[in-house]
XYZ file of C-alpha atoms in Angstrom:
773
model
C -25.122 -0.703 -58.059
C -25.748 -4.162 -56.712
C -25.418 -5.477 -53.048
C -22.920 -8.434 -52.158
C -23.411 -11.440 -50.002
C -23.151 -10.787 -46.204
C -19.337 -11.048 -45.397
C -17.829 -13.589 -42.669
C -15.433 -12.396 -40.049
C -11.732 -12.734 -41.257
C -8.728 -13.298 -39.074
C -7.549 -9.366 -39.624
C -10.753 -8.747 -37.857
C -13.260 -10.736 -35.220
C -16.227 -8.494 -35.664
C -18.737 -9.081 -38.300
C -17.593 -6.266 -41.193
C -20.142 -3.863 -41.947
C -22.501 -4.423 -45.120
C -21.099 -2.056 -48.017
C -21.455 -1.263 -51.480
C -19.689 -1.899 -54.581
C -19.269 0.946 -56.511
C -17.988 0.687 -59.600
C -16.263 4.454 -60.258
C -14.581 5.201 -63.124
C -10.349 5.198 -63.126
C -9.681 9.300 -62.846
C -8.282 10.446 -65.818
C -4.190 11.196 -66.282
C -4.007 14.555 -66.004
C -1.596 16.561 -68.721
C 1.661 17.218 -66.987
C 1.764 20.612 -67.126
C 4.136 23.347 -64.835
C 2.490 25.408 -62.774
C 3.912 28.947 -63.158
C 4.128 32.252 -61.289
C 3.898 35.251 -62.676
C 7.154 35.730 -64.765
C 8.405 32.353 -64.909
C 8.990 31.035 -67.985
C 10.014 27.142 -68.604
C 13.517 26.926 -69.974
C 13.929 23.267 -70.792
C 11.909 19.975 -69.680
C 12.113 16.484 -70.517
C 9.358 13.557 -70.341
C 9.470 9.885 -68.840
C 11.624 10.994 -65.856
C 11.888 8.559 -62.980
C 12.314 10.138 -59.394
C 14.081 7.480 -57.285
C 12.289 6.887 -53.867
C 13.306 3.568 -52.602
C 16.735 3.020 -51.674
C 17.344 -0.593 -53.301
C 14.763 -1.092 -55.994
C 12.800 1.175 -58.318
C 9.575 -0.389 -57.904
C 8.346 2.473 -55.739
C 9.974 5.448 -57.748
C 7.517 8.091 -59.468
C 7.352 8.977 -63.115
C 6.801 12.194 -64.687
C 8.485 14.881 -66.508
C 11.176 17.435 -65.236
C 11.258 21.102 -65.759
C 13.445 24.043 -65.347
C 12.123 26.987 -65.269
C 13.928 30.350 -64.752
C 12.470 29.913 -60.793
C 12.995 26.113 -60.022
C 13.015 22.525 -60.731
C 9.940 20.935 -61.246
C 8.936 17.659 -61.141
C 5.630 16.864 -62.557
C 3.830 13.062 -61.911
C 0.865 11.490 -62.069
C 1.536 9.360 -59.392
C -1.038 10.667 -56.464
C -0.070 10.426 -52.955
C -2.311 7.920 -51.211
C -5.611 9.257 -49.834
C -4.827 9.250 -46.389
C -1.765 11.193 -46.439
C -2.635 13.760 -49.368
C -3.712 17.625 -48.595
C -6.911 16.448 -47.734
C -5.381 15.256 -44.344
C -2.580 17.428 -44.338
C -3.751 20.642 -45.570
C -0.227 22.594 -44.972
C 1.111 23.456 -48.754
C 3.567 26.216 -50.260
C 1.715 29.048 -52.472
C 4.962 29.521 -54.430
C 5.774 25.890 -54.503
C 4.469 22.632 -55.714
C 4.919 18.900 -54.232
C 7.969 18.389 -55.940
C 9.840 21.647 -56.618
C 13.105 22.750 -55.948
C 14.069 26.461 -55.922
C 17.199 27.290 -58.364
C 18.605 29.256 -55.491
C 18.165 26.017 -52.986
C 20.549 23.932 -55.584
C 23.871 23.611 -54.037
C 25.641 21.218 -56.487
C 24.385 19.471 -59.596
C 25.963 16.117 -60.841
C 25.328 14.022 -63.652
C 26.190 10.609 -63.868
C 26.405 7.928 -66.570
C 26.326 4.210 -65.641
C 27.998 2.687 -69.198
C 30.680 4.809 -68.716
C 31.303 5.106 -65.155
C 31.655 8.812 -65.573
C 30.173 11.684 -63.494
C 30.516 15.663 -63.398
C 29.901 18.348 -61.542
C 27.806 20.794 -63.593
C 28.759 24.510 -63.596
C 27.244 27.546 -65.776
C 28.160 27.392 -69.491
C 29.663 23.864 -69.321
C 29.647 21.586 -71.884
C 28.687 17.806 -70.714
C 30.220 15.209 -73.211
C 28.371 12.300 -71.932
C 24.442 11.765 -72.078
C 23.358 11.004 -68.919
C 21.316 8.331 -67.271
C 21.637 10.067 -63.530
C 20.804 13.666 -61.942
C 21.587 14.511 -58.333
C 20.546 17.442 -57.068
C 22.159 18.567 -53.561
C 20.400 20.925 -52.064
C 21.260 23.610 -49.569
C 18.678 22.759 -47.299
C 20.052 19.397 -46.704
C 17.866 17.717 -49.193
C 18.970 14.810 -51.931
C 17.295 14.575 -54.852
C 17.823 11.801 -57.654
C 16.418 11.745 -61.242
C 16.765 8.844 -63.795
C 16.856 9.059 -67.270
C 16.441 5.562 -68.538
C 13.634 5.831 -70.556
C 14.154 9.621 -71.857
C 15.614 10.788 -74.895
C 19.183 10.995 -74.688
C 19.458 15.088 -76.147
C 16.453 16.426 -74.329
C 18.255 14.724 -71.072
C 21.636 16.707 -71.287
C 19.849 20.095 -72.434
C 17.624 19.895 -69.244
C 20.956 19.092 -66.975
C 22.757 22.069 -68.735
C 19.976 24.276 -68.301
C 19.475 23.276 -64.627
C 23.181 23.383 -64.044
C 23.357 27.115 -66.082
C 20.236 28.817 -64.384
C 21.085 27.628 -60.834
C 24.165 30.228 -61.276
C 23.310 33.813 -62.588
C 25.871 36.229 -63.216
C 24.367 39.262 -62.122
C 21.456 39.864 -59.176
C 18.684 41.384 -62.196
C 19.031 37.643 -63.039
C 17.544 36.412 -59.472
C 13.827 35.624 -59.775
C 12.446 37.928 -57.598
C 12.888 40.820 -60.318
C 10.803 39.184 -62.858
C 8.110 38.010 -60.386
C 7.704 41.930 -58.672
C 7.942 43.224 -62.678
C 5.426 41.184 -64.040
C 3.145 41.770 -60.647
C 4.071 45.621 -60.115
C 1.449 48.226 -59.349
C -0.404 50.923 -61.111
C -0.910 53.420 -58.514
C -3.961 52.080 -55.425
C -2.855 48.155 -56.276
C -1.689 46.227 -53.913
C 1.023 43.489 -54.726
C 0.810 39.957 -53.404
C -1.140 41.410 -50.509
C 1.601 43.977 -49.558
C 0.977 47.950 -50.288
C 3.462 49.076 -52.530
C 3.593 52.864 -51.887
C 3.050 52.022 -48.029
C 6.398 51.110 -46.237
C 5.430 49.799 -43.417
C 5.725 46.003 -43.648
C 3.922 42.449 -44.106
C 1.280 40.307 -42.359
C 2.260 37.601 -40.345
C -0.607 34.828 -38.737
C -2.160 37.006 -36.407
C -2.440 40.318 -38.752
C 0.277 42.116 -36.688
C 2.485 44.697 -38.260
C 6.257 44.254 -38.641
C 8.474 47.026 -38.912
C 10.970 46.640 -41.547
C 13.203 49.980 -40.098
C 13.239 51.787 -43.409
C 11.475 55.205 -42.034
C 12.336 57.345 -39.232
C 8.787 56.614 -37.955
C 9.577 52.790 -36.932
C 12.917 54.101 -35.380
C 11.082 56.647 -33.183
C 8.831 53.853 -31.811
C 11.854 51.779 -30.961
C 13.199 54.586 -29.060
C 10.017 54.933 -26.992
C 9.604 51.508 -26.487
C 13.030 50.923 -25.000
C 13.260 54.644 -23.260
C 16.139 55.603 -24.686
C 15.323 58.836 -24.198
C 19.310 60.549 -25.121
C 19.226 58.881 -28.492
C 17.867 60.196 -32.145
C 16.990 59.659 -35.245
C 19.582 60.605 -37.703
C 18.737 60.739 -41.511
C 22.391 62.306 -43.024
C 22.560 59.079 -44.836
C 19.347 59.969 -46.756
C 19.962 58.781 -50.594
C 22.837 56.612 -49.215
C 25.011 60.043 -49.173
C 27.198 58.818 -46.835
C 27.725 55.085 -46.790
C 26.078 52.583 -49.098
C 25.912 49.783 -46.459
C 23.400 51.478 -43.805
C 20.312 52.433 -44.124
C 18.993 55.750 -44.509
C 17.855 56.322 -41.134
C 19.764 55.227 -38.014
C 19.655 55.808 -34.235
C 22.712 57.901 -32.768
C 23.373 59.765 -29.309
C 21.944 63.011 -28.620
C 24.909 64.673 -27.911
C 26.755 63.664 -31.365
C 25.787 66.178 -33.830
C 25.055 65.465 -37.754
C 28.408 67.622 -38.586
C 30.531 65.392 -36.317
C 29.132 62.293 -37.532
C 29.619 62.933 -41.447
C 33.277 64.149 -40.308
C 34.126 61.053 -38.326
C 32.150 58.645 -40.935
C 35.269 58.696 -43.221
C 37.612 56.968 -40.712
C 35.294 54.177 -40.186
C 35.368 51.010 -42.453
C 32.687 51.284 -44.910
C 32.220 54.549 -43.335
C 29.600 52.819 -40.966
C 29.325 55.320 -38.171
C 28.299 53.637 -34.681
C 24.999 52.178 -34.312
C 22.346 52.041 -31.945
C 20.641 48.494 -31.712
C 19.183 48.616 -28.101
C 18.762 50.448 -24.642
C 18.402 48.321 -21.031
C 15.671 49.620 -18.656
C 18.783 50.632 -16.212
C 20.117 53.389 -19.572
C 22.777 50.591 -20.415
C 23.317 50.498 -24.454
C 23.866 48.442 -26.494
C 25.974 49.764 -29.286
C 27.505 48.407 -32.804
C 30.449 49.719 -35.038
C 33.206 48.933 -38.091
C 36.484 49.489 -36.960
C 38.665 53.169 -37.119
C 41.165 52.264 -39.868
C 42.962 55.829 -39.518
C 45.850 54.791 -36.491
C 46.287 58.558 -36.271
C 42.750 59.665 -35.217
C 41.541 56.354 -33.631
C 42.155 57.669 -30.212
C 40.547 60.777 -30.827
C 37.252 59.580 -32.339
C 36.982 56.549 -30.250
C 37.422 58.673 -27.150
C 34.557 61.266 -28.612
C 32.311 57.776 -29.400
C 32.553 56.622 -26.055
C 31.899 60.373 -24.579
C 28.816 60.730 -26.324
C 27.628 56.962 -25.478
C 28.400 57.469 -21.492
C 26.359 61.319 -21.764
C 23.400 58.796 -22.800
C 23.276 56.756 -19.880
C 21.424 58.456 -16.898
C 24.003 57.361 -14.797
C 27.311 57.975 -16.989
C 28.453 54.444 -16.727
C 31.432 53.557 -18.413
C 31.935 52.232 -22.017
C 32.841 48.446 -22.744
C 34.063 47.420 -26.012
C 34.313 44.372 -27.324
C 36.708 43.199 -30.413
C 34.104 39.978 -31.915
C 36.786 39.298 -34.268
C 39.390 38.644 -31.387
C 36.865 36.441 -29.284
C 34.938 34.298 -31.895
C 35.449 32.374 -34.792
C 36.515 33.880 -38.308
C 33.268 33.621 -40.819
C 35.646 30.752 -42.868
C 35.701 28.649 -40.063
C 31.854 28.919 -39.532
C 31.816 27.634 -43.456
C 34.429 25.250 -43.041
C 32.309 23.333 -40.063
C 29.036 23.853 -41.850
C 30.740 22.042 -45.057
C 31.425 19.434 -42.755
C 28.300 18.893 -41.117
C 26.563 18.511 -44.603
C 28.988 16.377 -45.388
C 28.226 13.682 -42.342
C 23.806 14.563 -42.530
C 23.424 14.351 -46.917
C 26.382 12.869 -48.492
C 27.500 10.513 -46.338
C 25.241 7.613 -46.689
C 23.817 7.497 -42.536
C 24.121 3.876 -42.572
C 27.749 4.180 -42.685
C 28.515 6.872 -40.467
C 26.253 5.837 -37.050
C 28.870 4.447 -35.600
C 31.230 7.387 -35.615
C 28.571 9.614 -35.534
C 29.541 11.293 -31.943
C 32.712 11.980 -32.852
C 32.298 13.340 -36.689
C 29.722 15.437 -34.824
C 32.737 16.915 -32.624
C 35.216 17.506 -35.024
C 32.699 19.269 -37.154
C 32.907 22.070 -34.597
C 29.505 23.432 -35.759
C 28.038 22.854 -32.080
C 31.096 23.815 -30.751
C 30.766 27.553 -32.451
C 27.324 27.359 -31.373
C 28.128 27.368 -27.855
C 30.767 30.114 -28.541
C 28.285 32.697 -29.703
C 26.039 31.892 -26.477
C 28.528 32.050 -24.201
C 29.914 35.811 -25.289
C 26.363 36.748 -25.684
C 26.000 35.971 -22.179
C 29.096 37.356 -21.092
C 27.794 40.220 -22.425
C 24.659 40.490 -21.230
C 26.152 40.732 -17.748
C 27.960 43.580 -18.920
C 23.979 45.605 -19.686
C 22.549 43.362 -17.003
C 24.595 42.674 -14.324
C 27.682 45.979 -14.397
C 24.759 48.559 -16.091
C 27.341 49.561 -18.589
C 26.824 50.552 -22.196
C 28.438 47.725 -24.459
C 30.373 48.663 -28.150
C 30.624 45.547 -30.108
C 33.500 46.021 -32.740
C 33.883 43.835 -35.876
C 36.402 45.048 -39.018
C 33.380 45.803 -41.004
C 30.600 45.618 -38.627
C 28.257 43.102 -40.866
C 28.511 39.834 -40.102
C 29.740 38.676 -36.545
C 27.760 41.811 -34.686
C 24.634 40.870 -36.666
C 24.700 37.386 -34.530
C 25.725 38.616 -30.946
C 24.189 41.651 -31.358
C 20.759 39.757 -31.885
C 21.434 36.996 -29.456
C 21.964 39.780 -26.535
C 18.705 41.374 -27.311
C 17.026 37.856 -27.919
C 17.906 37.493 -24.212
C 17.310 40.557 -22.361
C 13.951 41.762 -23.927
C 11.061 39.598 -24.290
C 9.319 41.463 -26.879
C 11.792 39.668 -29.282
C 10.602 36.395 -28.256
C 7.152 36.916 -29.854
C 6.732 36.514 -33.790
C 6.661 40.430 -34.291
C 9.486 41.559 -32.501
C 11.775 38.503 -33.525
C 10.777 39.623 -37.088
C 11.473 42.963 -36.061
C 15.084 41.920 -34.864
C 15.816 40.365 -38.219
C 14.649 43.226 -40.233
C 16.684 45.742 -37.939
C 19.722 43.943 -36.892
C 20.366 41.964 -40.045
C 18.609 43.301 -43.404
C 18.440 46.811 -42.591
C 21.979 46.594 -40.677
C 23.557 45.638 -44.167
C 24.268 41.739 -43.423
C 25.385 40.756 -47.273
C 22.687 37.861 -47.851
C 23.635 37.906 -51.619
C 27.067 37.141 -50.881
C 26.898 35.037 -47.427
C 24.206 32.670 -49.117
C 25.794 32.826 -52.399
C 22.738 33.311 -54.681
C 24.644 34.221 -57.392
C 27.527 31.439 -57.263
C 30.623 33.485 -57.510
C 32.780 32.690 -54.552
C 32.832 30.333 -52.278
C 35.346 32.594 -50.214
C 32.184 34.832 -49.476
C 30.090 32.452 -48.192
C 29.168 31.580 -44.431
C 25.851 30.333 -42.835
C 25.777 33.131 -40.395
C 22.082 33.206 -40.382
C 21.532 29.911 -39.965
C 23.758 29.659 -36.815
C 22.076 32.710 -35.548
C 18.479 30.011 -36.047
C 20.853 27.578 -34.507
C 21.518 29.667 -31.314
C 17.861 30.892 -31.280
C 17.064 27.195 -31.110
C 18.967 25.866 -28.655
C 17.003 28.927 -26.456
C 13.735 27.368 -27.502
C 14.313 23.991 -26.565
C 15.471 24.819 -23.432
C 12.684 27.522 -22.941
C 9.865 26.681 -24.729
C 7.275 28.359 -23.002
C 8.947 31.637 -23.169
C 8.930 31.996 -26.919
C 5.532 32.558 -29.165
C 7.267 31.144 -31.945
C 7.906 27.212 -33.133
C 10.763 25.324 -34.356
C 8.704 25.093 -37.053
C 8.357 28.888 -37.839
C 12.701 28.895 -37.358
C 12.819 26.446 -40.310
C 10.118 27.687 -42.273
C 12.211 31.262 -41.766
C 15.945 29.226 -42.683
C 13.816 27.531 -45.998
C 12.569 30.934 -47.206
C 16.409 32.413 -47.679
C 15.899 29.720 -51.283
C 13.312 31.407 -52.339
C 14.546 34.551 -54.121
C 11.220 36.447 -54.260
C 11.598 38.038 -51.051
C 13.533 41.212 -50.270
C 14.475 40.251 -46.805
C 17.263 37.744 -48.250
C 17.831 38.894 -51.651
C 20.603 41.710 -51.197
C 23.280 42.984 -49.450
C 21.863 46.321 -48.175
C 18.996 48.583 -48.767
C 21.054 50.733 -51.171
C 21.858 47.439 -53.393
C 18.102 46.514 -53.553
C 17.402 50.146 -54.320
C 20.051 50.381 -57.029
C 19.296 47.136 -59.054
C 15.680 47.580 -58.719
C 15.456 51.240 -60.613
C 17.971 49.613 -63.092
C 15.597 46.558 -63.980
C 12.678 48.838 -63.857
C 14.562 51.450 -66.460
C 15.278 48.368 -68.773
C 11.647 46.756 -68.342
C 10.054 50.006 -68.900
C 8.306 49.387 -65.685
C 6.654 52.449 -64.177
C 7.549 53.094 -60.661
C 5.938 54.721 -58.078
C 6.790 58.039 -55.692
C 9.704 55.988 -54.008
C 11.226 55.300 -57.413
C 12.013 51.512 -56.469
C 10.649 48.436 -57.075
C 8.660 47.226 -53.655
C 10.126 43.485 -53.278
C 7.459 41.703 -50.720
C 9.045 40.798 -47.289
C 9.820 37.377 -45.943
C 6.683 38.553 -42.872
C 4.215 39.010 -45.439
C 3.421 34.756 -44.541
C 0.366 34.496 -46.801
C 2.671 34.912 -49.641
C 3.983 31.184 -48.640
C 1.108 29.737 -46.507
C -2.635 30.038 -45.420
C -3.937 31.123 -41.972
C -4.230 27.405 -40.776
C -0.844 26.858 -41.892
C 0.559 30.081 -40.251
C -1.081 28.765 -36.710
C 1.440 25.961 -36.949
C 4.190 29.081 -35.998
C 2.494 29.868 -32.908
C 3.632 27.493 -29.649
C 0.795 26.722 -27.349
C 3.314 26.946 -24.261
C 3.734 30.385 -24.834
C 3.111 32.605 -21.689
C 1.071 35.852 -20.949
C 0.495 36.053 -24.536
C -2.837 35.850 -26.743
C -1.595 33.257 -29.801
C -3.574 31.312 -32.814
C -4.561 27.491 -33.113
C -6.849 25.430 -35.238
C -9.640 23.905 -33.627
C -12.454 22.215 -35.937
C -10.700 23.646 -39.458
C -11.206 27.145 -37.505
C -8.781 30.112 -36.796
C -8.995 30.830 -32.759
C -7.168 32.815 -30.150
C -6.035 32.131 -26.948
C -4.614 33.397 -24.161
C -2.522 31.582 -21.821
C -1.989 32.806 -18.320
C 1.582 32.492 -16.001
C -0.317 30.374 -12.875
C -1.389 27.589 -15.651
C 2.824 27.135 -16.168
C 5.219 26.255 -13.417
C 7.715 28.804 -12.899
C 10.516 26.390 -12.216
C 10.436 24.695 -15.942
C 13.062 25.442 -17.845
C 12.886 23.009 -20.620
C 15.497 20.738 -18.940
C 14.440 17.310 -17.267
C 17.530 17.118 -15.076
C 16.480 21.070 -13.125
C 14.754 20.793 -10.438
C 13.312 23.868 -8.287
C 15.423 25.623 -10.845
C 18.761 24.069 -10.140
C 21.186 21.581 -11.947
C 21.289 17.625 -10.897
C 24.519 16.449 -9.833
C 25.095 14.774 -12.873
C 24.868 17.893 -15.012
C 26.980 20.176 -12.506
C 30.414 18.743 -13.932
C 32.702 21.728 -14.339
C 33.850 22.321 -17.947
C 36.676 24.712 -18.500
C 36.083 28.111 -19.541
C 31.941 27.621 -19.658
C 29.894 29.828 -17.308
C 27.956 26.587 -15.826
C 26.412 26.154 -12.229
C 28.861 24.777 -10.139
C 27.210 23.019 -6.951
C 28.707 20.962 -4.481
C 26.898 18.299 -2.834
C 28.479 20.264 0.670
C 27.534 23.801 0.162
C 29.372 24.616 3.486
C 32.825 24.740 0.686
C 33.855 27.598 -0.725
C 33.128 28.542 -3.843
C 36.184 28.363 -5.950
C 38.427 31.596 -6.321
C 38.733 31.146 -10.093
C 34.910 32.203 -10.543
C 34.875 35.915 -12.534
C 31.906 37.817 -11.624
C 30.698 37.312 -15.360
C 30.022 32.898 -13.761
C 29.098 34.486 -10.479
C 26.188 36.245 -12.389
C 24.982 33.369 -13.893
C 25.360 31.143 -10.782
C 22.846 33.488 -9.286
C 20.437 34.018 -12.164
C 20.414 29.951 -12.364
C 19.444 29.807 -8.737
C 16.269 31.215 -9.158
C 13.360 30.073 -10.693
C 13.402 31.544 -14.087
C 11.160 34.770 -15.267
C 10.544 33.648 -19.135
C 8.602 36.904 -19.495
C 12.024 38.977 -18.366
C 16.166 37.927 -18.588
C 16.509 34.384 -20.232
C 19.936 32.811 -20.470
C 21.165 29.026 -21.769
C 22.914 26.420 -20.072
C 26.017 26.118 -21.329
C 26.665 22.756 -20.634
C 27.982 20.691 -23.609
C 25.264 18.329 -22.758
C 22.943 21.082 -23.114
C 23.833 22.019 -26.939
C 21.786 19.671 -28.861
C 21.948 19.134 -32.860
C 18.823 20.763 -34.455
C 17.298 17.658 -35.429
C 14.611 19.055 -37.286
C 16.741 20.982 -39.636
C 19.804 18.934 -40.206
C 18.571 15.594 -40.218
C 14.961 16.138 -41.837
C 15.545 13.930 -44.781
C 16.970 11.494 -43.150
C 14.478 8.955 -42.110
C 17.119 6.024 -40.367
C 17.848 9.084 -37.837
C 14.236 9.419 -36.471
C 13.393 5.864 -35.268
C 13.384 5.620 -31.482
C 16.521 3.420 -30.361
C 17.696 2.955 -33.876
C 16.752 0.275 -36.716
C 16.211 -0.328 -39.874
C 13.518 1.471 -41.918
C 11.775 -1.784 -43.147
C 11.478 -3.264 -39.908
C 10.121 0.422 -38.725
C 7.966 0.495 -41.163
C 6.384 -3.087 -40.645
C 5.981 -2.186 -36.884
C 4.169 1.286 -37.980
C 1.578 -0.628 -39.493
C 0.945 -3.222 -36.970
C 0.458 -0.416 -34.493
C -2.199 1.037 -37.128
C -3.977 -1.832 -37.385
C -3.918 -2.567 -33.625
C -5.482 1.128 -33.423
C -8.284 0.709 -35.815
C -9.073 -2.747 -34.355
C -9.302 -0.750 -31.159
C -11.718 1.701 -33.006
C -13.653 -1.343 -34.305
C -14.000 -2.694 -30.651
C -15.528 0.624 -29.352
C -17.924 0.786 -32.192
C -19.153 -2.937 -31.558
C -19.617 -2.518 -27.351
C -21.566 0.847 -28.545
C -18.692 3.247 -27.394
C -18.049 5.104 -30.479
C -14.743 6.547 -30.785
C -14.218 9.965 -31.675
C -12.749 9.101 -34.837
C -15.350 6.865 -36.423
C -18.219 9.532 -35.154
C -18.089 11.536 -38.763
C -17.772 8.918 -41.750
C -15.669 11.608 -43.202
C -12.914 10.919 -40.524
C -9.773 8.663 -41.486
C -9.712 5.887 -39.270
C -5.845 5.420 -39.105
C -4.231 7.648 -37.124
C -0.860 6.821 -38.481
C 1.188 8.344 -40.979
C 1.482 4.657 -42.415
C -2.150 3.516 -43.164
C -3.150 -0.165 -43.308
C -5.042 -1.163 -45.961
C -8.400 -2.752 -45.799
C -9.266 -5.807 -47.637
C -11.383 -3.624 -50.278
C -8.324 -1.329 -50.975
C -5.910 -1.734 -54.006
C -2.408 -2.262 -53.850
C -1.720 -0.288 -56.679
C 0.500 2.387 -54.972
C 2.377 2.006 -51.494
C 2.597 4.515 -48.566
C 4.536 7.592 -48.297
C 4.496 10.686 -46.238
C 4.233 14.484 -48.394
C 7.192 16.464 -48.997
C 6.035 19.961 -47.940
C 7.873 19.477 -45.081
C 7.938 21.185 -42.419
C 4.168 20.934 -41.967
C 3.763 17.270 -42.988
C 5.892 14.698 -41.451
C 9.369 14.331 -42.499
C 10.266 13.104 -45.699
C 10.669 14.525 -49.470
C 9.915 11.445 -51.548
C 13.695 10.964 -52.180
C 13.426 8.106 -49.450
C 11.091 6.188 -48.026
C 9.796 8.295 -44.525
C 9.064 7.382 -41.370
C 8.668 10.132 -39.008
C 5.310 11.726 -37.704
C 4.414 12.931 -34.288
C 1.341 10.268 -33.751
C 3.110 7.563 -35.323
C 6.260 8.275 -33.126
C 4.175 8.730 -29.484
C 2.777 5.809 -30.067
C 5.624 4.072 -30.132
C 6.798 5.629 -27.544
C 3.843 4.107 -25.400
C 2.045 7.641 -25.538
C -1.603 8.817 -26.372
C -2.326 8.859 -29.669
C -3.661 12.548 -31.727
C -5.945 12.557 -34.295
C -5.140 15.819 -35.878
C -3.316 19.258 -35.362
C -6.453 20.314 -34.677
C -7.017 17.739 -31.885
C -3.834 18.623 -30.659
C -4.305 22.564 -30.466
C -7.709 21.362 -28.799
C -6.107 19.237 -26.439
C -3.553 21.620 -25.063
C -6.515 24.444 -23.878
């Protein structure tokens, strides 16, 4: 140790610099590049001297390391560490199943190899040959990422092998080749043990951030509780499908009208598509019921069975009201149309350079029709809410196989009518009840096996987008945040959880028994492997991470937040929240302003005229009148919740679809390089302000502890003593750290964006959480 001469003020700071001691610390040892493996995970192939592309124009900022392919993921291991100011010491958020640069194989949409010298590129499929040595590998991901690797210094044979391995293992030929089987098989239990924090013999459900219990609806008691919660006294739990004796796609237990005997149900089942007997979804407090069923294929018996089912539902209503039947296949776009819209949307957001599409962005989004379909699903759900809430009649959702569109509509209707489903536990039970146990084909619709693109369709993402629209309009009505919705969507591509891995509960039971038998795994009393549900969030995140799932705006319920590194709980009463706030700036006293009241064809919108003496438009339907009356009142965020349906109210879910595009995050547009310089300047101004406060004897909170980073920005200004070896980047552990996956320079960060917009700067998530109180 030795002291240095007193420093003079510099042009950077006109304050006397603090005296420091120069420490000669040894260089940190270069760690061995080894992939971290989960139980059951094995390395298939790997290649050294790989460059992961970061900058778009030059290679000087790229990362060097090893590319590893396992039976679960692509893993890029590098010695190039993220700067300390941006590392996990500042962002404590990390997925426990995935490392910083990992990509699950199930998340891979397309594998493209490129040879620069020959000017060739090839989309690799399973068991294909590669005739040239690739110099570049491009991975297109289902979560809208695009990752590039260069092999300029790598061995050609090793490069070719790892590319072929990635293409092969990302397209398994059988469900039992999905990594979840190996993972659960290796961690399976002996009697009394727990698998990954889940009681394998207890059934029940997984734990979430608040330690609450999420029902899985795989046992009669879960259905009994739901019947009692909704007051459906004229409905009962039916067990005729135990052992999947009637239908393979239905759960073993479901709810039917009391007046329908088991014998009648068994007799009717053969006439329904897939033998899917009508399923009870939910009961309104007024007695109206929401029911879903498949089509009746026997034309001769159709009228008789229809009448018998409708009569039973009418008897279950205290007022014996009529039944309204809705044919979803006729009223909503086909799943192939939704898939086509999603492909166009992905083309806009991922494949085409954002800079080249900026001028035609709005027209491109309109031609993709994704937002149009989002609006259609919300609009149709509102019309069915009117039947249940306004007309007090029961509703039957009918679809050809009752496994796709009905999942979306039944979930949205319940979300609008029942505030229970806007809590985290309630929302998870809704997904479990209406998607997982009702037989939504996650295996086929997510195309986990890459078998047929005809079966692929992003209906679950469509549902989450519709939920986000409601959340965006009424943020205080939901306990969860858009971070929660994004994490839930990303979890579809982690093939560990039973929630998104199978087409139905029967398929999970069948494949798990076969796998256990082939691996000689001893099974418990239920004779099946117990896959962890995604609702056990401790599988992926710490309690501090899970606290970001909870919205501090949520009214009337307890929620958790992080304060000074500790998990705390608070309650927010209704009196602290404006009852007229709808989440839209154009609303005043619960009404839309003139500029927002443009009438649109076939839309349920509030059509108020400047002159209220004018007669209402005669073509308004009763459902439009119901919608208008609801909008004219201050909303009860713990009651009925309806979305605003003007096209201007339907937004693009920016955090999800544009999260990997830094250009899209710049307020007012502009170039990334210019934005980066402005960001550094803003950070330097903030640091100078802090030093000025200290010099005047008024220390700022940021500098009160030596451990706290003085830089509040995500792009940190280096001091004179800092080395200039590594540029500043954001981590790729999205969505907890700001946007970015080290494939492109990232520029989004809440404190930075707020600062450049003229708002106050937040020190951290902890400070933000405390300030909301």
